[in-house]
Short mmCIF file of C-alpha atoms in Angstrom, two decimals:
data_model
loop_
_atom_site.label_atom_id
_atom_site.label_comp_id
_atom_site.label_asym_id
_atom_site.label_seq_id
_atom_site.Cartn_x
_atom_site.Cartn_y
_atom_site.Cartn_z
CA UNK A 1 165.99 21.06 95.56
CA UNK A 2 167.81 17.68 96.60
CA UNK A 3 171.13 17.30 94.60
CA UNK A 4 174.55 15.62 94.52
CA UNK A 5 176.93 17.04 97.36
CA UNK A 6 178.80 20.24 96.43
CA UNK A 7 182.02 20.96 97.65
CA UNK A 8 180.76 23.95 100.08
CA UNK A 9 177.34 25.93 100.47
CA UNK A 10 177.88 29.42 101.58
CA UNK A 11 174.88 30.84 103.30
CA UNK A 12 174.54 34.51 102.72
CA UNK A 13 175.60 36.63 99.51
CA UNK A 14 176.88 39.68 101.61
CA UNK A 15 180.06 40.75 102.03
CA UNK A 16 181.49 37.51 103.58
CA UNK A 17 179.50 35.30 101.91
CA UNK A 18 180.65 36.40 98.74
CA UNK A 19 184.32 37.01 99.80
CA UNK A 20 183.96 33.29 100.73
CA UNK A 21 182.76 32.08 97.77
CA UNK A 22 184.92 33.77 95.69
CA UNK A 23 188.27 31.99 97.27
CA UNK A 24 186.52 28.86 97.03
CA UNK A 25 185.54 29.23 93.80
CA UNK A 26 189.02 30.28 92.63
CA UNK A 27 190.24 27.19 94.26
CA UNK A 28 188.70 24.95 92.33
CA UNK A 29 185.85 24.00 94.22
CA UNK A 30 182.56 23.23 93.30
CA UNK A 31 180.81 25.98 95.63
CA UNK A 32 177.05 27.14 95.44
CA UNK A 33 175.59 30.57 97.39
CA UNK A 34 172.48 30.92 99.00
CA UNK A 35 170.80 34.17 99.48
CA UNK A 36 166.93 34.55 100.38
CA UNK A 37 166.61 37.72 98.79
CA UNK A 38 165.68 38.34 94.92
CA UNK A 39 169.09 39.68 94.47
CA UNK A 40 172.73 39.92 96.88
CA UNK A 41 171.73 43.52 99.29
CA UNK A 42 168.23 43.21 98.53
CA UNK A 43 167.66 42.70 102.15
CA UNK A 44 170.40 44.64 103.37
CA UNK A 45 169.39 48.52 104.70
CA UNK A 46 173.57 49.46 105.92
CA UNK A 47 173.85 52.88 104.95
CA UNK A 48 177.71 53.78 105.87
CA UNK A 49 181.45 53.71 104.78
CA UNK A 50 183.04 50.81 103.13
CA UNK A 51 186.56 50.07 103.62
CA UNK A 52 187.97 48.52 100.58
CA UNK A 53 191.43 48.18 101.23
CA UNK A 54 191.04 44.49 102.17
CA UNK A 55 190.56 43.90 98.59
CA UNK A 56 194.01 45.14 97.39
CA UNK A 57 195.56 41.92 97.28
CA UNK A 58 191.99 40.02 95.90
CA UNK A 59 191.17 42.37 93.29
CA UNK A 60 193.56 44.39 91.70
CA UNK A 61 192.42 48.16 90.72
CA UNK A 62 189.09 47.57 92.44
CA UNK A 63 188.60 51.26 93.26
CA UNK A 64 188.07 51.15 89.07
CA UNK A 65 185.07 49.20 88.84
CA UNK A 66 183.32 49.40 92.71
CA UNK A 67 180.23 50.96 92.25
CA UNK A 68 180.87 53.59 94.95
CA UNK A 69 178.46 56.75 95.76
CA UNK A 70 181.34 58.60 97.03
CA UNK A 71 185.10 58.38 98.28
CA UNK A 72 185.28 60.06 102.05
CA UNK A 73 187.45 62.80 101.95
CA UNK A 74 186.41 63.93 105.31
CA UNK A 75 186.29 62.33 108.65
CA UNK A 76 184.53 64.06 111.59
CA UNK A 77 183.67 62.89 114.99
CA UNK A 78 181.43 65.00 116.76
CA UNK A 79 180.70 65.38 120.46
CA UNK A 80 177.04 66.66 121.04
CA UNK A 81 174.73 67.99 123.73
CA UNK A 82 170.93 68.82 122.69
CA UNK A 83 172.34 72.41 121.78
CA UNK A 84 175.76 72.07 121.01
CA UNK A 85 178.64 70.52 119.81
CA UNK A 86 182.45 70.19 119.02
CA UNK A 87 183.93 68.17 116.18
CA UNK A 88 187.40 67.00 115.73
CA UNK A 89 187.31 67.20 111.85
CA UNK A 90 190.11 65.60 109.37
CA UNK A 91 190.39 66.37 105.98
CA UNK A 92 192.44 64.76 103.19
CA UNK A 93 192.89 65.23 99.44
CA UNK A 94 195.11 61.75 99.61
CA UNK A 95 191.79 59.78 100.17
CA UNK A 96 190.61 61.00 97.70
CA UNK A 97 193.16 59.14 95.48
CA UNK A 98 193.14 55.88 94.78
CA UNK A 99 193.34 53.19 96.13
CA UNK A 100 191.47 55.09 98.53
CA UNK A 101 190.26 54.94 102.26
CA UNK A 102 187.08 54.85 102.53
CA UNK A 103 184.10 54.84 100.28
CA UNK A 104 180.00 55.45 101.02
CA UNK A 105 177.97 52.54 98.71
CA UNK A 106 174.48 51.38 98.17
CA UNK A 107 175.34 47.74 99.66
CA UNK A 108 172.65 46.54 96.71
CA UNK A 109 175.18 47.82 94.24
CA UNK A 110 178.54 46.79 96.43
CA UNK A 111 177.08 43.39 97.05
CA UNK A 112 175.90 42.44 93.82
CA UNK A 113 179.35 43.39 92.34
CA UNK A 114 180.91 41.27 94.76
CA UNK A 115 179.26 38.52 94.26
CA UNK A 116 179.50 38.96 90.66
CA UNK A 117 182.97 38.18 91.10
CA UNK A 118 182.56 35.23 92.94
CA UNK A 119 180.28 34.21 90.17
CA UNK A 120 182.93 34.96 87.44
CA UNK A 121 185.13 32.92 89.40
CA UNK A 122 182.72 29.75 89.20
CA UNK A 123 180.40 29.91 92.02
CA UNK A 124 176.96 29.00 91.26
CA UNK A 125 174.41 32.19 92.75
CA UNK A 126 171.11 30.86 94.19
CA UNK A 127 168.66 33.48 94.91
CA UNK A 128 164.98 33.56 96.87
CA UNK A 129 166.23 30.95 98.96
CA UNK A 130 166.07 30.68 102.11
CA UNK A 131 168.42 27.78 104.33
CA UNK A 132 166.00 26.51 107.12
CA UNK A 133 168.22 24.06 109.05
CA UNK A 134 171.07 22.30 108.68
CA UNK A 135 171.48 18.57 107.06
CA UNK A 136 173.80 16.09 109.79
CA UNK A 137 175.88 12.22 108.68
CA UNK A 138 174.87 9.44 111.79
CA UNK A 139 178.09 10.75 113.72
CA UNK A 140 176.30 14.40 114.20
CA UNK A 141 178.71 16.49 111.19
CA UNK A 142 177.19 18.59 109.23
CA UNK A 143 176.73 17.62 105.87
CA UNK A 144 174.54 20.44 104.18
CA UNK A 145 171.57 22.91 104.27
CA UNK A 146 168.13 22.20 104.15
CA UNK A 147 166.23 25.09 102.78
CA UNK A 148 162.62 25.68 101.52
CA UNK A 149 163.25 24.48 98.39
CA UNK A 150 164.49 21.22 99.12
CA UNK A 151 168.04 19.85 100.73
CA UNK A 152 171.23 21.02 99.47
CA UNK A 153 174.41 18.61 100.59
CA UNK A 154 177.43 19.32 100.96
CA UNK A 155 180.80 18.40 102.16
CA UNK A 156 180.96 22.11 104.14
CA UNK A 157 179.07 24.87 104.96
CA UNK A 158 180.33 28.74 105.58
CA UNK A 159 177.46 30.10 107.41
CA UNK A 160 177.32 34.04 106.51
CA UNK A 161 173.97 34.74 107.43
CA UNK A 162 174.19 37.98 109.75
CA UNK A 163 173.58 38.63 113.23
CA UNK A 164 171.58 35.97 115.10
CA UNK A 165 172.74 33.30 112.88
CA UNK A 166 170.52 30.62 112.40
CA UNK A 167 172.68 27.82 111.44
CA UNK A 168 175.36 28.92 113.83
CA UNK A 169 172.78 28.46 116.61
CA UNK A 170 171.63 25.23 115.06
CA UNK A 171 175.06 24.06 115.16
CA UNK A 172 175.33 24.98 118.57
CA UNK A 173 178.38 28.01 118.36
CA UNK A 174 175.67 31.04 119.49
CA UNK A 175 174.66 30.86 122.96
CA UNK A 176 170.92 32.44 123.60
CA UNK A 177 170.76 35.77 122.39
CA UNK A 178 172.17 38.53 124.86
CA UNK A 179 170.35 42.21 123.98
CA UNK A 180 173.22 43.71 126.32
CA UNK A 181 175.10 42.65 123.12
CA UNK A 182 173.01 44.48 120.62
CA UNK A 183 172.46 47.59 119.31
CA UNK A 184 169.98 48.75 116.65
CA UNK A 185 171.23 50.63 114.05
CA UNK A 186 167.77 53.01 112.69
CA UNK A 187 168.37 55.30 109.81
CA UNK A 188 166.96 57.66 107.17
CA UNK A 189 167.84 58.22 103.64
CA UNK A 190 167.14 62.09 103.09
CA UNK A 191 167.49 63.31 99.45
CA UNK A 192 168.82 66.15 98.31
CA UNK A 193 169.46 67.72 94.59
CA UNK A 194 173.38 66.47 94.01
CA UNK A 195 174.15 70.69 93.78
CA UNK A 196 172.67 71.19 97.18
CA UNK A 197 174.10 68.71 98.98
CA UNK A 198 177.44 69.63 98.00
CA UNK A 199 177.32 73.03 98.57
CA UNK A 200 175.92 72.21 101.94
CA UNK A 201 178.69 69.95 102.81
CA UNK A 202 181.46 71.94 100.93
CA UNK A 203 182.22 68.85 98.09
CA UNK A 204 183.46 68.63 94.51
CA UNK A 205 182.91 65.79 92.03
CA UNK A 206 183.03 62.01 94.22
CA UNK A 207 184.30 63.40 97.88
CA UNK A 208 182.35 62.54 100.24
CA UNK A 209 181.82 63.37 104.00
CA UNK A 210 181.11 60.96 107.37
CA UNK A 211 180.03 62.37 110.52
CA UNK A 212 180.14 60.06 113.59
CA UNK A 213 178.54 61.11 116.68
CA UNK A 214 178.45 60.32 120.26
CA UNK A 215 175.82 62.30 122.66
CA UNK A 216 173.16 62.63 120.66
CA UNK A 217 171.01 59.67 122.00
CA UNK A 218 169.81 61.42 124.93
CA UNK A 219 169.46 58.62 127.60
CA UNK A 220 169.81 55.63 125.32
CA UNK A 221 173.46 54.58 125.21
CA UNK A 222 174.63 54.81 121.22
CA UNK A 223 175.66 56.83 119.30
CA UNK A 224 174.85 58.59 115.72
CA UNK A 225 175.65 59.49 111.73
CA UNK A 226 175.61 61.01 108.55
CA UNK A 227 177.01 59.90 105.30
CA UNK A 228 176.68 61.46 102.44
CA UNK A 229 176.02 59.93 98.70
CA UNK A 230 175.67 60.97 95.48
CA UNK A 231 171.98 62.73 96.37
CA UNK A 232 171.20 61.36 99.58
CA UNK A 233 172.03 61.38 102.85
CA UNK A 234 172.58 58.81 105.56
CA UNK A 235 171.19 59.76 108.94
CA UNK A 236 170.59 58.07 111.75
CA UNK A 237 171.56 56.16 115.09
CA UNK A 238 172.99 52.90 116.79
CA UNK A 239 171.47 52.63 120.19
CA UNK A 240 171.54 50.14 122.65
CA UNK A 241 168.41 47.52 123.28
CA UNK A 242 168.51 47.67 126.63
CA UNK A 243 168.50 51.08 126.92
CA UNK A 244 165.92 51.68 124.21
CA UNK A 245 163.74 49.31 126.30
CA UNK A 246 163.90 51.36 129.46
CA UNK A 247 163.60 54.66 127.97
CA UNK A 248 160.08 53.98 125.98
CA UNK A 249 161.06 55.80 123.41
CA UNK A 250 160.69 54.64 119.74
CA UNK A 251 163.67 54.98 117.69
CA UNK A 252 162.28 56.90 115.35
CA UNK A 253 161.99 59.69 117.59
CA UNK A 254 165.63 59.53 118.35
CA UNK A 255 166.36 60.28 114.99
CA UNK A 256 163.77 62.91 114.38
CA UNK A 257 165.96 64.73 117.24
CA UNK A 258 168.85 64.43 115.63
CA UNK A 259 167.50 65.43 112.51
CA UNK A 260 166.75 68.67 114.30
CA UNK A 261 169.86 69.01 116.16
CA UNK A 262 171.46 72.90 115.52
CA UNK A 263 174.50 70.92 113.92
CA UNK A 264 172.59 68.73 111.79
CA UNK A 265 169.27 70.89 110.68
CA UNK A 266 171.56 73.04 108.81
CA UNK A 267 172.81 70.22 106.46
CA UNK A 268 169.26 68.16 106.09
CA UNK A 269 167.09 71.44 105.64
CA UNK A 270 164.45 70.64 102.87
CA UNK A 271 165.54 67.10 102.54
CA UNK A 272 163.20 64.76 101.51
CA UNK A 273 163.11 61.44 103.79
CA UNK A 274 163.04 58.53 100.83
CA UNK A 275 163.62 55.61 102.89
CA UNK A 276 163.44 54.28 106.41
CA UNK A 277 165.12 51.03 107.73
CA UNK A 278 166.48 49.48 110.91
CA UNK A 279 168.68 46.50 111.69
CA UNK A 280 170.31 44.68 114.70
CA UNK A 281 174.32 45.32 114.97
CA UNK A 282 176.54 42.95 116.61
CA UNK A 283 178.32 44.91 119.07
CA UNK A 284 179.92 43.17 121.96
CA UNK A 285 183.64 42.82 120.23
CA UNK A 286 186.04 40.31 120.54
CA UNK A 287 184.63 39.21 124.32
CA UNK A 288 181.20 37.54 122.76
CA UNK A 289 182.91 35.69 119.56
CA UNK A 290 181.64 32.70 119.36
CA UNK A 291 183.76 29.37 118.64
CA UNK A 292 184.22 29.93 114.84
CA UNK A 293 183.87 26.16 113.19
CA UNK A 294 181.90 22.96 114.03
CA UNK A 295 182.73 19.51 112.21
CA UNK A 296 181.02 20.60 108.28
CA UNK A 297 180.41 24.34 109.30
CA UNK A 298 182.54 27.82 108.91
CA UNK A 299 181.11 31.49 110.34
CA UNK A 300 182.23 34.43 109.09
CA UNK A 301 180.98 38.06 109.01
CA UNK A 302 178.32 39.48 111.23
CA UNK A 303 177.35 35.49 112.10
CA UNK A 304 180.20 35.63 114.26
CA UNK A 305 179.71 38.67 115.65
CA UNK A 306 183.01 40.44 113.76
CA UNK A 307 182.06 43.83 113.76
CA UNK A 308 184.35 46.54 115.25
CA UNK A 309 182.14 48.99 116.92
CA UNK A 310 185.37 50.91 119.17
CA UNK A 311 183.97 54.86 119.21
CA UNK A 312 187.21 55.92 116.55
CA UNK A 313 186.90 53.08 114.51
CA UNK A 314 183.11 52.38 113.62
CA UNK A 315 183.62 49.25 110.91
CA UNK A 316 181.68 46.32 109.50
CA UNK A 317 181.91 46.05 106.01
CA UNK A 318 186.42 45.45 105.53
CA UNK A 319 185.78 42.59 108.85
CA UNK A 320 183.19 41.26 106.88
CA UNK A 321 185.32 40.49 103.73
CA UNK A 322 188.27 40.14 105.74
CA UNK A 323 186.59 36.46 107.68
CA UNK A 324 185.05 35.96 104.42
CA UNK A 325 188.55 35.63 102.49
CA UNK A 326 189.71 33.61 105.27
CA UNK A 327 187.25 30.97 105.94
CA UNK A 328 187.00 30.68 101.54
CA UNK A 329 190.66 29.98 102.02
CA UNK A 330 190.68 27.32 105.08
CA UNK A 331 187.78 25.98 103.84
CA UNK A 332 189.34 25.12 99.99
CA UNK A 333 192.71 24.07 101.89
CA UNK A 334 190.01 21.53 104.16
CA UNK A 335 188.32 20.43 101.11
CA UNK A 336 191.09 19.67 99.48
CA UNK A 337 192.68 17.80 102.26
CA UNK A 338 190.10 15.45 102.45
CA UNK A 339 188.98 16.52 106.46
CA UNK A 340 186.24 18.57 107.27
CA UNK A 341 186.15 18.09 110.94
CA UNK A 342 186.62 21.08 113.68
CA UNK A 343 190.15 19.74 113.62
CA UNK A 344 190.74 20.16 109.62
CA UNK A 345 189.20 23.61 110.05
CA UNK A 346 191.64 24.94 112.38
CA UNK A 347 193.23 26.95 109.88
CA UNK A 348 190.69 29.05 109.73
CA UNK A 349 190.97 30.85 112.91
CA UNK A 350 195.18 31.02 112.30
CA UNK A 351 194.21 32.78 109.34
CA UNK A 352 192.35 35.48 110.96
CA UNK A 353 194.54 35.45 114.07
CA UNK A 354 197.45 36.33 111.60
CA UNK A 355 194.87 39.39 110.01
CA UNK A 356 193.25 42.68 110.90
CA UNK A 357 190.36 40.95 111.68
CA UNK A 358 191.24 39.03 115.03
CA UNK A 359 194.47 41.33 116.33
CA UNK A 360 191.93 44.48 115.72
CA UNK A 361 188.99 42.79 117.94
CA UNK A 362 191.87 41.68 120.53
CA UNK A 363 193.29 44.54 120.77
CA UNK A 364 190.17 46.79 121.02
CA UNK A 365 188.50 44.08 123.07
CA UNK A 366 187.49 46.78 125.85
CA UNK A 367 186.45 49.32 123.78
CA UNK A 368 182.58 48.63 123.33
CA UNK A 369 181.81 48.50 127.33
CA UNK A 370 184.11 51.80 127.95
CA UNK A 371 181.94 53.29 124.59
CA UNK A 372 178.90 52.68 125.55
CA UNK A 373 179.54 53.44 129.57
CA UNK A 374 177.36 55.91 131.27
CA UNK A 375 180.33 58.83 131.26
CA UNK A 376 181.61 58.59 128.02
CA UNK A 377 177.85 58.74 126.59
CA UNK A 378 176.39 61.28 128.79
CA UNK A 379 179.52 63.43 131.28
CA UNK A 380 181.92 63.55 128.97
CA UNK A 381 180.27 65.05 126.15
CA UNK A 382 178.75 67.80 127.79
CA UNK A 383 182.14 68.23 129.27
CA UNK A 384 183.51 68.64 126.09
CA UNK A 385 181.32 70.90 124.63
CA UNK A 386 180.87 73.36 128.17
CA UNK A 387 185.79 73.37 127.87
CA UNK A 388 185.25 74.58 124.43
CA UNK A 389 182.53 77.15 125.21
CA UNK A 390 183.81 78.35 128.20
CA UNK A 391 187.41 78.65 126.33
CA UNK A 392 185.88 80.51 123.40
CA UNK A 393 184.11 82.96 125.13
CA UNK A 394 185.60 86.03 125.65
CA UNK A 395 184.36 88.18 128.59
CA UNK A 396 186.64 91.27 128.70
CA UNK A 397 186.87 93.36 130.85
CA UNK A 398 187.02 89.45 133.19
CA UNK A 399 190.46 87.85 132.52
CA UNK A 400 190.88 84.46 130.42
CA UNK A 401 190.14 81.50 133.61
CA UNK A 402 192.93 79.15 132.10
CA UNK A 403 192.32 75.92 131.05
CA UNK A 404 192.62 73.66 134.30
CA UNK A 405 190.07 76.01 135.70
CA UNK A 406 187.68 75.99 133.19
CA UNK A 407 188.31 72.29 133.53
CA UNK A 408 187.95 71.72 137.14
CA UNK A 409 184.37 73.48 137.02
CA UNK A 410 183.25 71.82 134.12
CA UNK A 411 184.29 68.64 136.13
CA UNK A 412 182.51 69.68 139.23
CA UNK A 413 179.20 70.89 137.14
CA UNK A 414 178.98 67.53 135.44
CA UNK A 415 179.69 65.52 138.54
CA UNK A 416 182.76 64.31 137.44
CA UNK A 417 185.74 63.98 139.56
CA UNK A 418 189.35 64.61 138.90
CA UNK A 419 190.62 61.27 140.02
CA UNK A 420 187.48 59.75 137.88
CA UNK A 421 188.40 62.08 134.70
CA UNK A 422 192.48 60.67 135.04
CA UNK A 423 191.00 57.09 135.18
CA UNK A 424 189.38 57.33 132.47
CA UNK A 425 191.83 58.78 130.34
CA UNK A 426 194.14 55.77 131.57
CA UNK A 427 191.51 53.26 130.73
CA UNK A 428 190.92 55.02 126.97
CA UNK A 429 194.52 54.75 126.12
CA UNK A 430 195.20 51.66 127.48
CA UNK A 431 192.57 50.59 125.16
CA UNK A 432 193.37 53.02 122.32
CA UNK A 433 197.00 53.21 122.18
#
């Protein structure tokens, strides 16, 4: 494949990839994506809620045509121990509506439709190939993609191609690979006859249901899910590398557990397990962004690490499309200015600096090291879960212990001071509220 320059190559038909492609396109450039899979999501296993409100303003009525499994009408976050748990549980016929909040997808089907659009727009798809370097002028820019089909110039390149990118390493953005950065995110599909499930979970017609989790990892820091589709399930776990490492456990086991958890059995009882799949997660947050543009070269999505993993607020997808948009958009403004140097690219990070994308990451920029921290993944749910017990059991002819008591000694059982407990809560909403 060795052809006249394009305007722009963009490496990955995912979410950002074909967000990026799609503004490019609709700018009048002359734009080409890449994607080593047979199709856009054929090598993609997410399982979990898309957030398609970033498309308001790109797609008008998109909640008409987005090939969704189900809206979520319910939004639980569950505390666990290995035989208990508490959920704080929200329920809302007004996501149900459109335009929506949130959505479970196949990202096969949400990825392919994307692109699609990009496609429409004038982009040229490329599929079953794979980018293998990256091409470079005498002065060191970046000029293109080499792939295993031959070279592809180009006047710029949008690298989208997920965590551990490639060409953002070959360009020099990623430093070596840090695991203490990393989770792996394991799942199951489970079917179930479309009656079943939603009589299990209590649905009618297109709600749907997510369950986040935190506790249920045992001694691996992470945390877990369930989303539910039309007639499958979503189950499974994020945990962290390190801590996988040390515990010599495979993750498969972890999720076996869960499976059999008392407040998960009940829902997955008789389910058959259809499909298995893991894949790394870039979770260190705004802290571990790397520098976002060489001279020829854009990253966006997952590539530069632009995934909010903050305990509430457990999103990929809406970042993904949100630094896809934007770098489409610099890139076509950089193009058409005639300078695609680091300096001509600039724009692109006062694009996202002026978004969701880059004032959510700031702002929650402590959030993955107090998530993943020994107390909130281990103390505090069992504290949780021993308040609520001790509160909801009644032991007449004994009078009610109060609160703060019940408190203090499920402090004291789980080793957890008061002093500690306040500093905590000071550290969550500093980084919460």
């Amino acid at each position: 494949m060795t052809a006249d320059a394009v305007d722009a190559v963009v490496v990955g038909a995912g979410p950002a990839g074909a967000a990026a492609a799609l503004e490019l396109a609709r700018a009048g450039a002359e734009v080409v994506l890449l994607e080593r899979g047979p199709f856009p999501g054929s090598k993609n296993v997410y399982g979990g809620v898309v957030y398609g409100r970033v498309l308001d303003e790109v797609l008008p009525r998109w909640w008409e045509e987005v090939p969704v499994q189900r809206w979520v009408t319910r939004r639980s976050t569950m505390m666990m121990t290995p035989t208990g748990s508490v959920s704080v549980d929200v329920r809302s016929t007004a996501w149900g509506e459109a335009p929506h909040n949130g959505m479970t997808a196949y990202r096969a089907d949400f990825d392919g439709w994307l692109a699609d659009k990009a496609v429409a727009a004038g982009a040229e798809l490329i599929t079953s190939t794979t980018a293998t370097g990256l091409l470079r002028d005498a002065g060191g820019a970046i000029t293109g993609v080499r792939t295993d089909r031959g070279e592809l110039p180009a006047r710029l390149v949008v690298a989208c191609d997920g965590v551990n990118s490639f060409l953002a390493k070959e360009a020099g953005l990623l430093p070596r690979t840090d695991p203490e950065h990393l989770t792996l995110g394991v799942k199951e599909t489970l079917a179930l006859p479309r009656p079943v499930l939603e009589e299990r979970f209590g649905l009618r017609g297109d709600e749907g249901v997510d369950i986040e989790m935190i506790g249920c990892t045992g001694d691996i820091p992470g945390g877990g899910f369930l989303y539910t589709n039309r007639e499958t399930v979503g189950l499974g776990v994020v945990l962290s590398l390190p801590g996988l490492t040390a515990s010599g456990r495979r993750p498969e086991e972890v999720v076996a557990d869960l499976r059999r958890h008392p407040s998960i059995a009940p829902y997955v009882r008789g389910a058959e397990v259809v499909e298995h799949s893991a894949h790394l997660i870039p979770e260190g947050g705004y802290r571990t962004m790397p520098p976002l543009a060489a001279d020829g070269l854009l990253i966006a999505g997952d590539a530069a690490s632009m995934c909010l993993a903050a305990g509430l607020w457990l999103e990929g997808v809406n970042f993904a499309i949100g630094s896809g948009l934007a770098a489409g958009r610099a890139a076509a403004e950089a193009i058409g200015g005639g300078d695609t140097s680091r300096r001509g690219l600039a724009g692109y990070r006062a694009r996202l600096a002026d978004s969701f994308v880059l004032a959510d990451h700031r702002r929650l920029r402590g959030a993955p090291g107090f998530v993943l921290s020994d107390r909130v993944q281990r103390a505090y749910p069992g504290l949780v879960c021993d308040l609520a017990q001790e509160v909801f059991t009644v032991r007449n002819p004994e009078p009610k212990p109060g609160l703060l008591r019940s408190l203090r000694r499920g402090a004291r059982r789980r080793g957890i001071g008061l002093p500690r407990l306040a500093a905590d809560a000071w550290r969550a909403l500093r980084i919460f509220g």
